[in-house]
Amino acid sequence: MKLSRRMVLKGLGGTMLSLPFLEGLMPRTARAADSGVLPYAIFFRQANGVASAQTTSELGAEPERFWPRTLGALTAESMAGRAVGVLDDHRAHLLLVRNVNMKDYNYGDGHARGAMQGLTAQGPVVEGAGGGSESAGESIDHRIGRELNPQQRDSLVFYAGRRGGWLGGPCLSYRSSNVRRAALHDPWNAYQTMIGGPGGLTPEAREQLLVRQRSVNDLVKAQLQALQQRPELSASDHERLDLHLSNVRDLEVALSCRMRADQELILQQQAPGYDSTDGTEVLATARLHMDIAVMAMACGTNRAAVIQVGNGNDGDTRYRNPDTGQLMENFHYVSHRRSSHDSSGGIITGSDLLHHHVDVQFASAFKHLLDRLVAYQMPDGKRLIEHGVAVWYNDLGNGPAHSARNVPFVLAGSCNGFFKQGVYVEASGGGNPNHNRMLNTIGTAVGLRNAAGGNLDDFGDPALTKGVLSELIA
């Protein structure tokens, strides 16, 4: 068996199991200086802004429920009671950034403006098109894949929630101007994409995994046993391999249970869980997508992923009120503070608190991602989270106003020491758009460069001020 530090086991029916980086498979001269783990970025998108301090015509003065109490070093006290407080276990890895301002392009709709420039920093192909809008440029995840991925393979793009709807469902990732990318919707299909060879899984392999409830670990058993007996593998290699195989099996169990449930729902003429309007099911799907993304990053098979929850305005999803256990109005209504997709509906009493409940559920989903990234200890002794960056960001700064200013960005992970950690900072730029510089900074951290070989400083609309946000850099 030929060994390499980025190893893939091949088994029955086109099955391919990528393995995490293993120290014992690295050249001896490289082990001390190079873990082989390259920086990555995972983007997790939330729509409709957050429940931050604001004054609305509907409810008057709304209190701060999202951001920490003070700038500077993050503490349990400063985060307590706020949506970001859910992430307290990972406080040392967090970089919270306020004052990220998008450009107020004429997309004809605030949700289109936020969603479609979120990862592109570009205006619309056609102004004022609203729900028919498209972005005029490539997204940062696609550029990472195009320039940095093995074999220049595409970044991973996942979608959880009802198909179609506002902006046509998946609306974040672009190959180029006016060329939107499709997304992996069904987690089972996403998993098959990850473990299938160039031709995908054969019907025999699918039967083994679904009908006979076997694991991909079983389908590569012979090679796996040979690998586990290699004397070069260290104790930490064995621990890392055991964790990876356990994560694979846990994911398969979750998927198989989900598939059985989905089949039952289809028989009842209802939507499957990943195509649901129930926020609990939608976020459960997002967590499965996160598990797949983390495995890809741990194995080095991809260096960028996007996880989108809900369509353009997440107007179909109804999240659950933890105080009552009941489903709330759809998230778009809650974010408007009114029972309508515009300003005509009746006021939803206490909707700022309901919005906060949704923020907390997104924070909990993001925590799941961070938990998975922290679980992997890599050959250099660092956790996987330290090698890259996970980004929880939003389309808007707040709900009712659809503001393009102070759009939340919560970063976790230093990208091998590039980003500051454990702090809440304010991005420079005053009232000017600086969102493109946030994407430039993330792109630079992952390894993208400008034409001269320096920091990526010209991503997005060429009319915007170039550069990075130096206050984020360690």
mmCIF file of N, CA and C in Angstrom, residues 47-50 54 56-60 62 109-111 166 312-315 329-352 354-355 396 398-403:
data_model
loop_
_atom_site.group_PDB
_atom_site.id
_atom_site.type_symbol
_atom_site.label_atom_id
_atom_site.label_comp_id
_atom_site.label_asym_id
_atom_site.label_seq_id
_atom_site.Cartn_x
_atom_site.Cartn_y
_atom_site.Cartn_z
ATOM 1 N N ALA A 47 -29.608 34.762 7.716
ATOM 2 C CA ALA A 47 -30.319 35.869 7.071
ATOM 3 C C ALA A 47 -30.935 36.799 8.111
ATOM 4 N N ASN A 48 -31.403 37.955 7.659
ATOM 5 C CA ASN A 48 -32.330 38.828 8.392
ATOM 6 C C ASN A 48 -31.757 39.627 9.547
ATOM 7 N N GLY A 49 -30.430 39.755 9.640
ATOM 8 C CA GLY A 49 -29.875 40.557 10.714
ATOM 9 C C GLY A 49 -30.018 39.881 12.062
ATOM 10 N N VAL A 50 -29.671 40.616 13.122
ATOM 11 C CA VAL A 50 -29.721 40.063 14.474
ATOM 12 C C VAL A 50 -30.473 41.023 15.394
ATOM 13 N N GLN A 54 -31.449 48.775 18.813
ATOM 14 C CA GLN A 54 -31.978 49.615 17.739
ATOM 15 C C GLN A 54 -33.310 50.190 18.176
ATOM 16 N N THR A 56 -37.073 50.900 16.668
ATOM 17 C CA THR A 56 -37.961 50.602 15.552
ATOM 18 C C THR A 56 -39.293 51.312 15.753
ATOM 19 N N SER A 57 -39.956 51.574 14.647
ATOM 20 C CA SER A 57 -41.275 52.205 14.717
ATOM 21 C C SER A 57 -42.299 51.245 15.299
ATOM 22 N N GLU A 58 -42.013 49.929 15.197
ATOM 23 C CA GLU A 58 -42.958 48.929 15.684
ATOM 24 C C GLU A 58 -42.896 48.773 17.203
ATOM 25 N N LEU A 59 -41.683 48.602 17.731
ATOM 26 C CA LEU A 59 -41.528 48.259 19.139
ATOM 27 C C LEU A 59 -40.792 49.309 19.949
ATOM 28 N N GLY A 60 -40.349 50.391 19.311
ATOM 29 C CA GLY A 60 -39.606 51.420 20.036
ATOM 30 C C GLY A 60 -38.168 50.980 20.256
ATOM 31 N N GLU A 62 -35.237 48.823 21.272
ATOM 32 C CA GLU A 62 -34.982 47.410 21.495
ATOM 33 C C GLU A 62 -33.594 47.247 22.132
ATOM 34 N N ASP A 109 -33.749 45.270 -3.359
ATOM 35 C CA ASP A 109 -34.248 44.600 -2.163
ATOM 36 C C ASP A 109 -33.076 44.407 -1.217
ATOM 37 N N GLY A 110 -33.290 44.674 0.068
ATOM 38 C CA GLY A 110 -32.221 44.568 1.037
ATOM 39 C C GLY A 110 -31.704 43.149 1.197
ATOM 40 N N HIS A 111 -32.599 42.160 1.112
ATOM 41 C CA HIS A 111 -32.164 40.774 1.271
ATOM 42 C C HIS A 111 -31.301 40.329 0.094
ATOM 43 N N TRP A 166 -37.599 32.855 -2.143
ATOM 44 C CA TRP A 166 -36.970 34.134 -2.454
ATOM 45 C C TRP A 166 -35.520 33.953 -2.874
ATOM 46 N N GLY A 312 -33.382 33.243 0.359
ATOM 47 C CA GLY A 312 -32.869 34.610 0.406
ATOM 48 C C GLY A 312 -33.257 35.403 1.629
ATOM 49 N N ASN A 313 -34.498 35.281 2.072
ATOM 50 C CA ASN A 313 -34.907 35.981 3.294
ATOM 51 C C ASN A 313 -35.343 35.003 4.386
ATOM 52 N N ASP A 314 -35.012 33.709 4.183
ATOM 53 C CA ASP A 314 -35.384 32.674 5.147
ATOM 54 C C ASP A 314 -36.849 32.824 5.540
ATOM 55 N N GLY A 315 -37.666 33.104 4.519
ATOM 56 C CA GLY A 315 -39.067 33.421 4.771
ATOM 57 C C GLY A 315 -39.976 32.219 4.908
ATOM 58 N N GLU A 329 -43.761 32.447 14.168
ATOM 59 C CA GLU A 329 -44.012 32.869 12.795
ATOM 60 C C GLU A 329 -42.746 32.666 11.976
ATOM 61 N N ASN A 330 -42.879 32.674 10.651
ATOM 62 C CA ASN A 330 -41.673 32.493 9.845
ATOM 63 C C ASN A 330 -40.658 33.592 10.173
ATOM 64 N N PHE A 331 -39.383 33.266 9.990
ATOM 65 C CA PHE A 331 -38.304 34.142 10.456
ATOM 66 C C PHE A 331 -38.352 35.513 9.797
ATOM 67 N N HIS A 332 -38.755 35.574 8.545
ATOM 68 C CA HIS A 332 -38.812 36.876 7.879
ATOM 69 C C HIS A 332 -39.844 37.773 8.549
ATOM 70 N N TYR A 333 -40.994 37.233 8.879
ATOM 71 C CA TYR A 333 -42.000 38.011 9.617
ATOM 72 C C TYR A 333 -41.432 38.508 10.941
ATOM 73 N N VAL A 334 -40.797 37.600 11.678
ATOM 74 C CA VAL A 334 -40.230 37.971 12.980
ATOM 75 C C VAL A 334 -39.212 39.093 12.809
ATOM 76 N N SER A 335 -38.373 38.984 11.787
ATOM 77 C CA SER A 335 -37.347 40.004 11.582
ATOM 78 C C SER A 335 -37.946 41.351 11.215
ATOM 79 N N HIS A 336 -39.120 41.335 10.565
ATOM 80 C CA HIS A 336 -39.832 42.571 10.231
ATOM 81 C C HIS A 336 -40.599 43.125 11.426
ATOM 82 N N ARG A 337 -40.780 42.281 12.438
ATOM 83 C CA ARG A 337 -41.597 42.598 13.599
ATOM 84 C C ARG A 337 -43.089 42.710 13.247
ATOM 85 N N ARG A 338 -43.451 42.256 12.066
ATOM 86 C CA ARG A 338 -44.834 42.318 11.582
ATOM 87 C C ARG A 338 -45.221 41.022 10.875
ATOM 88 N N SER A 339 -46.494 40.721 10.851
ATOM 89 C CA SER A 339 -47.008 39.506 10.210
ATOM 90 C C SER A 339 -47.180 39.720 8.708
ATOM 91 N N SER A 340 -46.083 40.037 8.049
ATOM 92 C CA SER A 340 -46.116 40.239 6.600
ATOM 93 C C SER A 340 -44.687 40.294 6.087
ATOM 94 N N HIS A 341 -44.542 40.130 4.778
ATOM 95 C CA HIS A 341 -43.236 40.225 4.151
ATOM 96 C C HIS A 341 -42.897 41.679 3.797
ATOM 97 N N ASP A 342 -43.762 42.602 4.204
ATOM 98 C CA ASP A 342 -43.490 44.025 4.003
ATOM 99 C C ASP A 342 -43.850 44.755 5.292
ATOM 100 N N SER A 343 -44.297 45.964 5.208
ATOM 101 C CA SER A 343 -44.627 46.738 6.415
ATOM 102 C C SER A 343 -46.125 46.836 6.666
ATOM 103 N N SER A 344 -46.898 45.970 6.025
ATOM 104 C CA SER A 344 -48.360 46.117 6.108
ATOM 105 C C SER A 344 -48.997 45.282 7.212
ATOM 106 N N GLY A 345 -48.329 44.278 7.702
ATOM 107 C CA GLY A 345 -48.945 43.369 8.652
ATOM 108 C C GLY A 345 -49.024 43.913 10.062
ATOM 109 N N GLY A 346 -49.758 43.211 10.887
ATOM 110 C CA GLY A 346 -49.881 43.597 12.278
ATOM 111 C C GLY A 346 -48.604 43.325 13.045
ATOM 112 N N ILE A 347 -48.382 44.108 14.097
ATOM 113 C CA ILE A 347 -47.165 43.983 14.897
ATOM 114 C C ILE A 347 -47.164 42.649 15.655
ATOM 115 N N ILE A 348 -46.026 41.974 15.649
ATOM 116 C CA ILE A 348 -45.846 40.738 16.410
ATOM 117 C C ILE A 348 -45.289 41.114 17.780
ATOM 118 N N THR A 349 -46.071 40.958 18.800
ATOM 119 C CA THR A 349 -45.664 41.351 20.149
ATOM 120 C C THR A 349 -44.417 40.592 20.582
ATOM 121 N N GLY A 350 -43.449 41.337 21.113
ATOM 122 C CA GLY A 350 -42.234 40.711 21.625
ATOM 123 C C GLY A 350 -41.352 40.100 20.554
ATOM 124 N N SER A 351 -41.484 40.557 19.320
ATOM 125 C CA SER A 351 -40.747 39.925 18.223
ATOM 126 C C SER A 351 -39.245 40.160 18.302
ATOM 127 N N ASP A 352 -38.805 41.202 19.028
ATOM 128 C CA ASP A 352 -37.354 41.365 19.189
ATOM 129 C C ASP A 352 -36.777 40.213 20.011
ATOM 130 N N LEU A 354 -38.186 37.212 20.147
ATOM 131 C CA LEU A 354 -38.280 36.049 19.270
ATOM 132 C C LEU A 354 -37.096 36.004 18.301
ATOM 133 N N HIS A 355 -36.712 37.163 17.805
ATOM 134 C CA HIS A 355 -35.550 37.240 16.915
ATOM 135 C C HIS A 355 -34.292 36.785 17.669
ATOM 136 N N LEU A 396 -27.577 41.044 6.830
ATOM 137 C CA LEU A 396 -28.010 42.382 7.237
ATOM 138 C C LEU A 396 -27.481 42.680 8.640
ATOM 139 N N ASN A 398 -29.436 44.323 10.897
ATOM 140 C CA ASN A 398 -30.589 44.153 11.778
ATOM 141 C C ASN A 398 -31.807 43.784 10.945
ATOM 142 N N GLY A 399 -32.928 43.552 11.621
ATOM 143 C CA GLY A 399 -34.113 43.091 10.918
ATOM 144 C C GLY A 399 -34.945 44.179 10.285
ATOM 145 N N PRO A 400 -35.660 44.979 11.076
ATOM 146 C CA PRO A 400 -36.614 45.915 10.503
ATOM 147 C C PRO A 400 -36.014 46.907 9.510
ATOM 148 N N ALA A 401 -34.842 47.417 9.791
ATOM 149 C CA ALA A 401 -34.244 48.441 8.929
ATOM 150 C C ALA A 401 -33.506 47.854 7.733
ATOM 151 N N HIS A 402 -33.265 46.549 7.723
ATOM 152 C CA HIS A 402 -32.501 45.917 6.635
ATOM 153 C C HIS A 402 -31.171 46.645 6.427
ATOM 154 N N SER A 403 -30.520 47.000 7.494
ATOM 155 C CA SER A 403 -29.332 47.841 7.401
ATOM 156 C C SER A 403 -28.164 47.103 6.760
#
